[in-house]
Coordinates of C-alpha atoms in Angstrom, one line a residue:
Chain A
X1 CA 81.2 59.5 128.9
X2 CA 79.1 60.6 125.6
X3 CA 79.6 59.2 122.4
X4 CA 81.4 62.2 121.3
X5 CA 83.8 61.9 124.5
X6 CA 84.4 58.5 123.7
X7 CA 85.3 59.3 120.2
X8 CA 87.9 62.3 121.2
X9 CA 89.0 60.2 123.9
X10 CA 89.9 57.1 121.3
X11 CA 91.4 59.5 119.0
X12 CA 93.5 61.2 121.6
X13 CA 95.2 57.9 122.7
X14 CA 95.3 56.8 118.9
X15 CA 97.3 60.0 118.4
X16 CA 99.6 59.4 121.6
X17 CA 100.7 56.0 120.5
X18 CA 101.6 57.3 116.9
X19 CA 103.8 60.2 118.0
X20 CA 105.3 57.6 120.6
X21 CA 106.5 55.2 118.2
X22 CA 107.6 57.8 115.3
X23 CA 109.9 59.4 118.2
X24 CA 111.6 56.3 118.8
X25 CA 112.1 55.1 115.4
X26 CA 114.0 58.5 115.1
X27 CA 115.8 58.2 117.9
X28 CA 116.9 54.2 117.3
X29 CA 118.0 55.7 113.8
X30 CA 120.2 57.9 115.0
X31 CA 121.8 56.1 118.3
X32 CA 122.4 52.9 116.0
X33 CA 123.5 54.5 112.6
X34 CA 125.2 58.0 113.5
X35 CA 128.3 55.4 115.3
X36 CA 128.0 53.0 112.2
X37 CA 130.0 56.3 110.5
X38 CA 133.7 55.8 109.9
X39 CA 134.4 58.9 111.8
X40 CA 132.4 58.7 114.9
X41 CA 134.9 56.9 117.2
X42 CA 137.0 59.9 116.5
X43 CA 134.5 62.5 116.9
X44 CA 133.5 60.9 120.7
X45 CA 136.7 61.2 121.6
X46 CA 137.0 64.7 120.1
X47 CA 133.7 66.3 121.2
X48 CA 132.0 64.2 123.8
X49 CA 134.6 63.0 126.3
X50 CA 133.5 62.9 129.5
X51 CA 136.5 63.7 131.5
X52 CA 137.6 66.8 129.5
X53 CA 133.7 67.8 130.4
X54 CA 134.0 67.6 133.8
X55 CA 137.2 69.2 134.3
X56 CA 136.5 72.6 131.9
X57 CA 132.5 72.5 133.3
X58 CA 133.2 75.1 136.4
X59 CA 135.8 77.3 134.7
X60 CA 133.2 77.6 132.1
X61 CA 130.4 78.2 134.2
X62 CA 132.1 80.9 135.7
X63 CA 133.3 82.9 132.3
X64 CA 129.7 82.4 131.2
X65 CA 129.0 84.8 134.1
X66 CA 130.7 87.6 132.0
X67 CA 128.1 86.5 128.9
X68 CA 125.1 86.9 131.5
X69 CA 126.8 90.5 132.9
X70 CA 127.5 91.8 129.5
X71 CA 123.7 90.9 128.9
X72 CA 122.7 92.3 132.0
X73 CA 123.8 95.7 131.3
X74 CA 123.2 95.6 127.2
X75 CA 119.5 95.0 127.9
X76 CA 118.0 98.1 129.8
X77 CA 120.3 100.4 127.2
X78 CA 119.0 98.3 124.3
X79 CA 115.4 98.8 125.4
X80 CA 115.6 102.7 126.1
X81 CA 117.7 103.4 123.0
X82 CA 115.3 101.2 120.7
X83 CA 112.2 102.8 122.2
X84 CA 114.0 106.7 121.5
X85 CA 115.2 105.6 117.9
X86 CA 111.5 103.8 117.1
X87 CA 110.0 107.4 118.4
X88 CA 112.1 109.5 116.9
X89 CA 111.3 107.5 113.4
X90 CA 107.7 108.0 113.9
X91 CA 108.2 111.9 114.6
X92 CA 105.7 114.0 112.8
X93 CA 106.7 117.4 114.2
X94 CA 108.4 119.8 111.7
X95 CA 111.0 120.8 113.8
X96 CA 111.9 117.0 115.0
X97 CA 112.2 116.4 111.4
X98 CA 116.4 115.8 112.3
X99 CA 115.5 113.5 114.7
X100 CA 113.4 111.6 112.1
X101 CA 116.2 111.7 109.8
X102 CA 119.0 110.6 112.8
X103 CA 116.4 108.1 113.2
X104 CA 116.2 106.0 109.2
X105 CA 120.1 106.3 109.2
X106 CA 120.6 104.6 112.6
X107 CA 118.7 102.0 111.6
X108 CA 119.4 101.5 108.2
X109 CA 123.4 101.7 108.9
X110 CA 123.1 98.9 112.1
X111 CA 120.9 96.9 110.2
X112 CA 122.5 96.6 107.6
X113 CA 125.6 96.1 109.1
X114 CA 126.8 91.9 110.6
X115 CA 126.6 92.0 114.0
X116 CA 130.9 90.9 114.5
X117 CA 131.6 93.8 111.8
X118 CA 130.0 96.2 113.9
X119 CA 132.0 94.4 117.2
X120 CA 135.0 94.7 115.5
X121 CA 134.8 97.8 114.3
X122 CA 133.9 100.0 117.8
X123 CA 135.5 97.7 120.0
X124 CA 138.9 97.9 118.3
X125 CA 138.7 101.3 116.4
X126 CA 137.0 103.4 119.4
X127 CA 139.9 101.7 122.3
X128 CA 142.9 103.1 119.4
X129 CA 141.7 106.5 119.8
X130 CA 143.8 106.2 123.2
X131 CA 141.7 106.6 125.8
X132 CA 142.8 106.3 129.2
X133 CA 141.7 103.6 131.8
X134 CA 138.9 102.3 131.8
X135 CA 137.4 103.4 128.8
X136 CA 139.8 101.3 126.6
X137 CA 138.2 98.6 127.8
X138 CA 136.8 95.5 125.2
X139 CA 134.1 95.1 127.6
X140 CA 132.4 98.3 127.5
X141 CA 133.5 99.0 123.8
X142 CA 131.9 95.3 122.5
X143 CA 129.2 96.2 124.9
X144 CA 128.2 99.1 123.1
X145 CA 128.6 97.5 119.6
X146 CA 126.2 95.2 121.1
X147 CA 123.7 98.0 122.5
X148 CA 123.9 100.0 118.9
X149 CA 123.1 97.0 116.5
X150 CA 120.2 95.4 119.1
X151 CA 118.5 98.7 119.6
X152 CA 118.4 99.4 115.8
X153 CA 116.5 95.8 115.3
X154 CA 113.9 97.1 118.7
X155 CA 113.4 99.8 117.3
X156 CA 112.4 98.3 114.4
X157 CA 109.9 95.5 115.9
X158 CA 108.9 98.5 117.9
X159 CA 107.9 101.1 115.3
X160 CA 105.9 98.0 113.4
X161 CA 104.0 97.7 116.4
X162 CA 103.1 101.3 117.3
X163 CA 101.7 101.1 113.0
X164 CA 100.1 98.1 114.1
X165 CA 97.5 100.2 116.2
X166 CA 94.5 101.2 114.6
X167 CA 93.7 104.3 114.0
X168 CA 90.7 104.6 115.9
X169 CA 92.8 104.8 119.2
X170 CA 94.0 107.0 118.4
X171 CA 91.3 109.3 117.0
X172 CA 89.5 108.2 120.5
X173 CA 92.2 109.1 122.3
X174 CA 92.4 112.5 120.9
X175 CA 88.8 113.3 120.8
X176 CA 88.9 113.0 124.8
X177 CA 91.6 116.1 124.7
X178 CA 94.4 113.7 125.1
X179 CA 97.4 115.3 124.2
X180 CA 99.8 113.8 121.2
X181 CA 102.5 112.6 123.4
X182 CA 99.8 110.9 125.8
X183 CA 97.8 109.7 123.4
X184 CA 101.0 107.4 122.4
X185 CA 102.4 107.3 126.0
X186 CA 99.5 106.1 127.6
X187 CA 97.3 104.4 124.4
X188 CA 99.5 103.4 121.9
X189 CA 102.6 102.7 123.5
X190 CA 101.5 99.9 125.9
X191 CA 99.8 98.3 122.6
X192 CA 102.5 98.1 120.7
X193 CA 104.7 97.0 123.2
X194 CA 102.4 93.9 124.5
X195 CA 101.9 93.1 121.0
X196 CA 105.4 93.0 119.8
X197 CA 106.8 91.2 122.8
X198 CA 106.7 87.7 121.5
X199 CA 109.1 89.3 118.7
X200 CA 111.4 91.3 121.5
X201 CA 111.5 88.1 123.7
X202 CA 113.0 86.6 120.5
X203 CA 115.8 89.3 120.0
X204 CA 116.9 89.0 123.7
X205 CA 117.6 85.6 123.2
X206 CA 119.5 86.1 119.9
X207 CA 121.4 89.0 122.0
X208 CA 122.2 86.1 124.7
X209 CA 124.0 84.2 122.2
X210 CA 125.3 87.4 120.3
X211 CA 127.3 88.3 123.4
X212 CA 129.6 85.2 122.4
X213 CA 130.8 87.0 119.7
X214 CA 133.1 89.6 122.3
X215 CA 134.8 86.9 122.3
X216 CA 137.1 88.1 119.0
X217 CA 137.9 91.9 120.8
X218 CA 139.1 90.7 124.0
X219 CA 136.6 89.6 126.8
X220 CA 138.0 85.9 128.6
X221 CA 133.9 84.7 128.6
X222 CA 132.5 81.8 127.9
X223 CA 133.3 81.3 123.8
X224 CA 137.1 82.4 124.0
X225 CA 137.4 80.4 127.1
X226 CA 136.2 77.4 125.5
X227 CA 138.7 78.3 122.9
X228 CA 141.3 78.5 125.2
X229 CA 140.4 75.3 126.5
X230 CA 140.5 74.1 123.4
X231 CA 144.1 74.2 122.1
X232 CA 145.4 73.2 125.3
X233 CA 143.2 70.0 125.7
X234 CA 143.8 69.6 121.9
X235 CA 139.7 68.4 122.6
X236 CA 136.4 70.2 121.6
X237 CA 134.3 69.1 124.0
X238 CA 134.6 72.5 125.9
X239 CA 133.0 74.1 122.3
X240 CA 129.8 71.0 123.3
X241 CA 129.9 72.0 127.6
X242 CA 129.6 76.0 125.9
X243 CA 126.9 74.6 123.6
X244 CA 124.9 73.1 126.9
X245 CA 125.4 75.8 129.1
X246 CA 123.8 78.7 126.5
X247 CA 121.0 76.1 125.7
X248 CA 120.4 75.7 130.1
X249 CA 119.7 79.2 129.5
X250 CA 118.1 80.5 126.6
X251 CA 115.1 77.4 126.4
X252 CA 113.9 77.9 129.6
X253 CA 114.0 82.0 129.1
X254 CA 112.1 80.9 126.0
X255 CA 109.6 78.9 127.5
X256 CA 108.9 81.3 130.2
X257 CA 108.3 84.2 127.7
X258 CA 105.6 82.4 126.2
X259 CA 104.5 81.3 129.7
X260 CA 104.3 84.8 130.8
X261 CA 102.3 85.9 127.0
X262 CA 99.6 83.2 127.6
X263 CA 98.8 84.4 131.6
X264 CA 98.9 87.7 129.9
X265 CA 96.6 87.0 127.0
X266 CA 94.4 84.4 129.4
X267 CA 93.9 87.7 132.2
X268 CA 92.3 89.6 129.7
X269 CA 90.1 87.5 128.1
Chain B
X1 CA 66.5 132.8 119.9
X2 CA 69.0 132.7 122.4
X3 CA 72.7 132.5 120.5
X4 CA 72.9 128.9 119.6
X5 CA 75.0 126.4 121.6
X6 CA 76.8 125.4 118.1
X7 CA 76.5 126.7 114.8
X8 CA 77.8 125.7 111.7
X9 CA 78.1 127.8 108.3
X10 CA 79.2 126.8 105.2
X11 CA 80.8 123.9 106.3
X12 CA 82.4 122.0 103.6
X13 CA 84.6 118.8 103.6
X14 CA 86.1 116.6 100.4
X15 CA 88.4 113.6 100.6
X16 CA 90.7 114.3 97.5
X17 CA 88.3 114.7 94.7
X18 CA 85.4 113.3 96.6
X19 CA 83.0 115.8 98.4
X20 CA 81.0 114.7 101.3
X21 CA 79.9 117.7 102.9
X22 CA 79.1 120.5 100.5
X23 CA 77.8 123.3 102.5
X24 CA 76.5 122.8 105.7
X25 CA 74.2 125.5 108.2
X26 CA 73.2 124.4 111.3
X27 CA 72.4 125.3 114.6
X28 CA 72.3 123.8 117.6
X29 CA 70.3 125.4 121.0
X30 CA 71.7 124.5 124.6
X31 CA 70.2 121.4 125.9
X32 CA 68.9 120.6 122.3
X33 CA 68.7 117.0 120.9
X34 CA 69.1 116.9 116.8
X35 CA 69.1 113.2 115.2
X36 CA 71.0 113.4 112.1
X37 CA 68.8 110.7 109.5
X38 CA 70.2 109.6 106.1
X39 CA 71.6 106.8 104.1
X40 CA 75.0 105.2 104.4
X41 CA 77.4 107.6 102.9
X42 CA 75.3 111.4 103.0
X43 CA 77.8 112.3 104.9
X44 CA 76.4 112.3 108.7
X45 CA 79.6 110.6 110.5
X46 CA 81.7 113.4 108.5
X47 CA 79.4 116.3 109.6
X48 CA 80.4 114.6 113.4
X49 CA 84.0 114.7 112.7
X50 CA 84.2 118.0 111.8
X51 CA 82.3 119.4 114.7
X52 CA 85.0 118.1 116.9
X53 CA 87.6 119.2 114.6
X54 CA 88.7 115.1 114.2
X55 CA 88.5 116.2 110.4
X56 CA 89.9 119.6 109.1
X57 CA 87.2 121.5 107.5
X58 CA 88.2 122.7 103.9
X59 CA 85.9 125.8 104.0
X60 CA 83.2 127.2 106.4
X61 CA 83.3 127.8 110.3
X62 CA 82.3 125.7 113.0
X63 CA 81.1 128.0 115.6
X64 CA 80.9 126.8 119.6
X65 CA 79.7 129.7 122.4
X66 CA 80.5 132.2 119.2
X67 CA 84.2 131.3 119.2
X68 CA 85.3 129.8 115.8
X69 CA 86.7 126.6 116.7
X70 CA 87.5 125.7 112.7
X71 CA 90.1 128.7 112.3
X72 CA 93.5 126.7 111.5
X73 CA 96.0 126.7 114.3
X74 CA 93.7 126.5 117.3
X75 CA 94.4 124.3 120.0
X76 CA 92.2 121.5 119.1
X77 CA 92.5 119.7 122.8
X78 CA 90.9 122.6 124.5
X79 CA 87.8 122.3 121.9
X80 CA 87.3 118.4 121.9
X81 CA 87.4 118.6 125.7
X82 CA 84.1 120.3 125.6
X83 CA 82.7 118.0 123.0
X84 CA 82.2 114.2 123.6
X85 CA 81.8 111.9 120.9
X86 CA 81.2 108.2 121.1
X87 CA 81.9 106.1 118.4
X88 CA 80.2 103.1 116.5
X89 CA 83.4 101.0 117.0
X90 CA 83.4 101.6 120.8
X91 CA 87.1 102.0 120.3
X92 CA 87.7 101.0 124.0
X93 CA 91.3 101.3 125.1
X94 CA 92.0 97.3 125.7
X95 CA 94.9 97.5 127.6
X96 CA 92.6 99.3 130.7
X97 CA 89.8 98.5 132.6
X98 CA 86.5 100.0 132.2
X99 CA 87.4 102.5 135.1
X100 CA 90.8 103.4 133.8
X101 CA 89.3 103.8 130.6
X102 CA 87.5 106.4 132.0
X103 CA 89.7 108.0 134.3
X104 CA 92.5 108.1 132.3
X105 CA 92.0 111.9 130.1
X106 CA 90.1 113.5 133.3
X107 CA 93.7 113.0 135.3
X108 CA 95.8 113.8 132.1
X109 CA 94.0 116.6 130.4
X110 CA 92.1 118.3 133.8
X111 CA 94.4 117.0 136.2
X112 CA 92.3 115.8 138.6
X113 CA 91.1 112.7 140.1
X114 CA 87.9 112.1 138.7
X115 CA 87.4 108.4 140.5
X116 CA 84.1 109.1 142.5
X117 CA 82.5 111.1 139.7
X118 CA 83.4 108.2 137.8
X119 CA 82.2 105.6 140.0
X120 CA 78.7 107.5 140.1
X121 CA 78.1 107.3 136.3
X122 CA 79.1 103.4 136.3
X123 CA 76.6 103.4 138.9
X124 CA 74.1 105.4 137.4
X125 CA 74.1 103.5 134.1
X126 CA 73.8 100.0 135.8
X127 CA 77.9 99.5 135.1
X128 CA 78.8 99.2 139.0
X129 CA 79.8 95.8 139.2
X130 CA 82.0 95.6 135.3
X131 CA 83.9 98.5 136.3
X132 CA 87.4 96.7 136.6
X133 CA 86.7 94.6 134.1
X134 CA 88.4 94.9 130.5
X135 CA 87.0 95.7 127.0
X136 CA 87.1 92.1 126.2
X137 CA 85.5 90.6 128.8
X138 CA 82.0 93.2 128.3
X139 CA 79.0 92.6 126.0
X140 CA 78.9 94.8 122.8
X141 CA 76.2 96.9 124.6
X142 CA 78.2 97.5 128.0
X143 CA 81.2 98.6 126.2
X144 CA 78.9 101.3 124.5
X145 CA 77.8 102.4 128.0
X146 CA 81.1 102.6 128.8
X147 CA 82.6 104.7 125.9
X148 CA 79.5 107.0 126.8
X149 CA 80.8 107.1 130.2
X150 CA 84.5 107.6 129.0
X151 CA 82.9 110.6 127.3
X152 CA 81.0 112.6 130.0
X153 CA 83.7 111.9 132.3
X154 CA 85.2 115.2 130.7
X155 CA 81.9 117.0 131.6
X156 CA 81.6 117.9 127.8
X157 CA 78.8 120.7 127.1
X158 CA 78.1 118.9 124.1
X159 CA 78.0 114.9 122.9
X160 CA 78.1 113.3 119.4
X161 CA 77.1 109.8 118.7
X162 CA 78.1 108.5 116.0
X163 CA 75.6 105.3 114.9
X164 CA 76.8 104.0 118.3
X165 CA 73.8 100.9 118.1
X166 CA 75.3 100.1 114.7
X167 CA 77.4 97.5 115.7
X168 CA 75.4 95.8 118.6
X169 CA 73.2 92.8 118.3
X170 CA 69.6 94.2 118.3
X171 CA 68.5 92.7 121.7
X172 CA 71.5 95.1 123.2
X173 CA 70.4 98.5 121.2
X174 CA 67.8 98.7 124.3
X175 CA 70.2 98.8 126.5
X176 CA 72.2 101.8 124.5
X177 CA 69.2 103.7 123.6
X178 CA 68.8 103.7 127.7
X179 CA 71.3 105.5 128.4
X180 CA 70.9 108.3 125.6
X181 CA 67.4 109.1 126.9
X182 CA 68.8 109.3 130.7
X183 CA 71.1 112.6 129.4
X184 CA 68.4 113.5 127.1
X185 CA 66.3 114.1 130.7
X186 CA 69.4 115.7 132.2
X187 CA 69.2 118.4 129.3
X188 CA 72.5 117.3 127.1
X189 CA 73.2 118.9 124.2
X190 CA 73.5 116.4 121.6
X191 CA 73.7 115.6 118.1
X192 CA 72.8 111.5 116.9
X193 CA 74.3 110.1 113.5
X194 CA 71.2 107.5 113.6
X195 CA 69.6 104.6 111.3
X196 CA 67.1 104.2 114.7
X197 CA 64.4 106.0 113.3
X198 CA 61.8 105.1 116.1
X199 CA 64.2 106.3 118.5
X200 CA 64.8 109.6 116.7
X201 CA 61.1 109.8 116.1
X202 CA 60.6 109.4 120.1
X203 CA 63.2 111.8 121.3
X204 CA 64.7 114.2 118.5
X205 CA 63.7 118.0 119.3
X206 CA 64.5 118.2 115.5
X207 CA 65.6 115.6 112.7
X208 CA 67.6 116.7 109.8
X209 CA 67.5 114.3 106.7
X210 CA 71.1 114.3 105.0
X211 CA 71.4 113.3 101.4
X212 CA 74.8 113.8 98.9
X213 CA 76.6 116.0 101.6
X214 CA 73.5 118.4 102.8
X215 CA 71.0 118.9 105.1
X216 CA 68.2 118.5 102.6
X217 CA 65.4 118.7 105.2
X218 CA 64.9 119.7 109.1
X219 CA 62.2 120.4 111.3
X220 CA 60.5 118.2 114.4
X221 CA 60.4 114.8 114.2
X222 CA 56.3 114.9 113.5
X223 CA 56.6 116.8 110.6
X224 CA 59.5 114.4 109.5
X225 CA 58.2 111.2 109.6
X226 CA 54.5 112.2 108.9
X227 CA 54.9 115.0 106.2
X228 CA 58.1 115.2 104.8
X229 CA 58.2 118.0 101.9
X230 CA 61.2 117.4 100.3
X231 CA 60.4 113.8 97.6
X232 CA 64.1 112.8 98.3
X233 CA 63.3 112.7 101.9
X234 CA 59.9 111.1 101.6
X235 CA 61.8 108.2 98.8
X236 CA 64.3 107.9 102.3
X237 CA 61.9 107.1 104.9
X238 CA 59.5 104.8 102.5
X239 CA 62.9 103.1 102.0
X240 CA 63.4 102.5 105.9
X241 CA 60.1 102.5 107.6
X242 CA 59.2 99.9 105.4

């Protein structure tokens, strides 16, 4: 070992020992003073009681299947409908000038619209036009809301990505007789997308915990079965076993996104 | 003369109120090698751009095999599939290998699989063994070769290069400058945007000195560099031969 190893290496297990004993002086703070509170022996027995926990864990587990289904389906529409609007924004072509048009107000009106606003108003209005079996159905209605408002934030992160492509990629693209529409199928596109996906990873996990809110128009998944729970247990430790389950999800998706950018990012390089 | 491979007349280019070409004649034989010289800003990259129509002319014609490929409306792919250019950026697509680089507008634009053809010139400009490698994993210099490459993979009839050692670390330039005489021996039409004046002095069948937007001298490279007429060209090349 050189001097300079020796150096890092001293520094490294300096660094180790700080970050050691600041996390348990955190954690000694909170498991000795949080129960010192003149609340907390009701708030164990409201939210963390064991029993209630395992009783409502399985029934739970099983609406959250309806979260991951709804999710399922949402994010194949979500991507194809976000790429189409983020296209159709960029549309240079006089006669697609509609499409560009189509393209600002979709965004601009699901954007700019809450998320639950948006549920509520497609998954009750669009069922009280009285359609018949099964398209008066929460599930598909919600679903959509879902699909609308996620594809106008895509199409968003998308379009900032496609501008995010220099120029000259396009020019090189074209000066080898590349047509427009290959130039950004086969050049731009795949750019844009790599670039933006840290950003898109992010949205699909916002969408996981989005689908929750179906739980106001109708759906028996994971929230409203919680809720359920809820009044007849009188206990809102279901709300905490919801809480665990969407977390046993949506970190490890997380993690594995960035997993999957960094073998990305280390193949190329 | 034979009918020139390229001519240009008139040509004239302005970004809003900034010309930089005013005026333009030039022609170019088949298999004809003319090293455009001049200072940053004369407008020689411009004069490239327009040739393959990268840059709308605002008045002239550009003129290749006697058809006028400047008249508004043409389709511009059919024209810049004839006419390589190579870049000083490299401008490598990063998302493919060096092969799909190259293979990607001969299957999109001619249809075909160019993969042997392309396998050859890899070969031929000592590229075999980076050819499924990515841009970011090649020097400055091989990623030149292989934007050269990416170019005559189209079989252009002519090919631009635009300051394409610019950008390299000199001890790479060698390797560039390689390549360029290779096609020169293979009889390629082509037209250099260059600062490497040896090189032009070397290989050029004519140089034409740009200064403020026009050619304001041409001729062979001898009477260039040793007896320049024109006092802005000779204030030029005491500048750079320094």
């Amino acid at each position: 070992m050189n001097r300079r190893q020796a150096y890092e290496a001293a520094e490294r297990r300096r660094a180790l020992i700080v970050a050691a004993l600041s996390t348990g002086l955190v954690v000694a703070a909170v498991v000795l003073l949080v129960p010192l509170a003149p609340g907390w022996p009701a708030v164990r027995a409201s939210f963390f009681d064991g029993a209630v926990f395992v009783q409502t864990f399985p029934t739970l587990l099983k609406a959250f299947l309806i979260d991951v289904m709804i999710f399922a389906w949402s994010v194949p529409l979500i991507c194809v409908l976000g790429l189409a609007v983020a296209l159709a924004r960029g549309a240079r072509a006089p006669a697609l000038f509609p499409l560009r048009i189509f393209g600002a107000v979709y965004v601009d009106i699901f954007r700019g619209v809450p998320v639950v606003l948006t549920i509520y108003l497609i998954g009750f209005g669009v069922p009280g036009l009285g359609l018949p079996r099964p398209w008066n159905s929460p599930y598909i209605w919600g679903t959509v809301a879902l699909v609308l408002t996620y594809s106008a934030y895509i199409a968003e992160v998308l379009r900032s990505g496609i501008e995010s492509i220099h120029a000259s990629q396009r020019n090189a693209a074209i000066c080898l007789g590349l047509s427009e529409r290959d130039t950004m199928r086969y050049v731009i596109l795949p750019q844009a997308v790599r670039r933006v996906l840290p950003a898109n990873m992010n949205m699909l996990v916002a969408l996981q915990k989005d689908v929750a809110l179906l739980s106001f128009i109708g759906p028996v998944e994971i929230l409203r079965q919680a809720g359920i729970y809820k009044s007849l247990l009188a206990n809102f430790t279901p709300y905490v076993v919801a809480a665990v389950i969407f977390l046993a999800i949506t970190v490890p998706a997380t993690r594995y996104a960035d997993h999957l950018l960094n073998k990305d990012r280390d193949a190329r390089s | 003369m034979p009918d020139p491979k390229l001519s240009l007349r008139g040509v004239q280019k302005s970004f809003g109120d900034n010309a930089v070409l005013r005026g333009i004649d030039l022609d170019v034989a088949a298999g004809e090698m003319v090293c455009l010289i001049g200072a940053s800003g004369s407008g020689k990259s411009t004069l490239l751009r327009c040739i393959n129509q990268l840059e709308p002319i605002d008045d002239g014609a550009v003129w290749l095999d006697r058809i006028d490929i400047s008249e508004p409306g043409r389709d511009l792919s059919s024209v810049r599939r004839r006419i390589g250019i190579v870049f000083q950026s490299y401008n490598l697509f990063p998302h493919m290998s060096a092969l799909e680089n190259v293979l990607l507008a001969p299957r999109r634009v001619l249809q075909r699989d160019s993969t042997a053809e392309a396998e050859a010139l890899f070969a031929r400009f000592g590229l075999a063994e980076h050819m499924r490698k990515y841009p970011d994993q090649l020097s400055g210099g091989q990623q030149q070769r292989v934007a050269v490459i990416r170019a005559l993979a189209m079989q252009p009839e002519i090919m631009l290069f635009d300051e394409i050692t610019a950008a390299l670390d000199p001890e790479l330039v060698g390797e560039v400058l390689q390549v360029l005489r290779q096609l020169r021996t293979e009889g390629m039409t082509m037209i250099l945007a260059t600062h490497e004046m040896g090189f032009a002095r070397e290989l050029a069948d004519r140089v034409c000195f740009m200064d403020g937007g026009v050619i304001v001298e041409q001729g062979p490279p001898e009477q260039i560099f040793s007896a320049p007429q024109v006092a802005r060209t000779q204030a030029f090349l005491r500048s750079v031969l320094r």
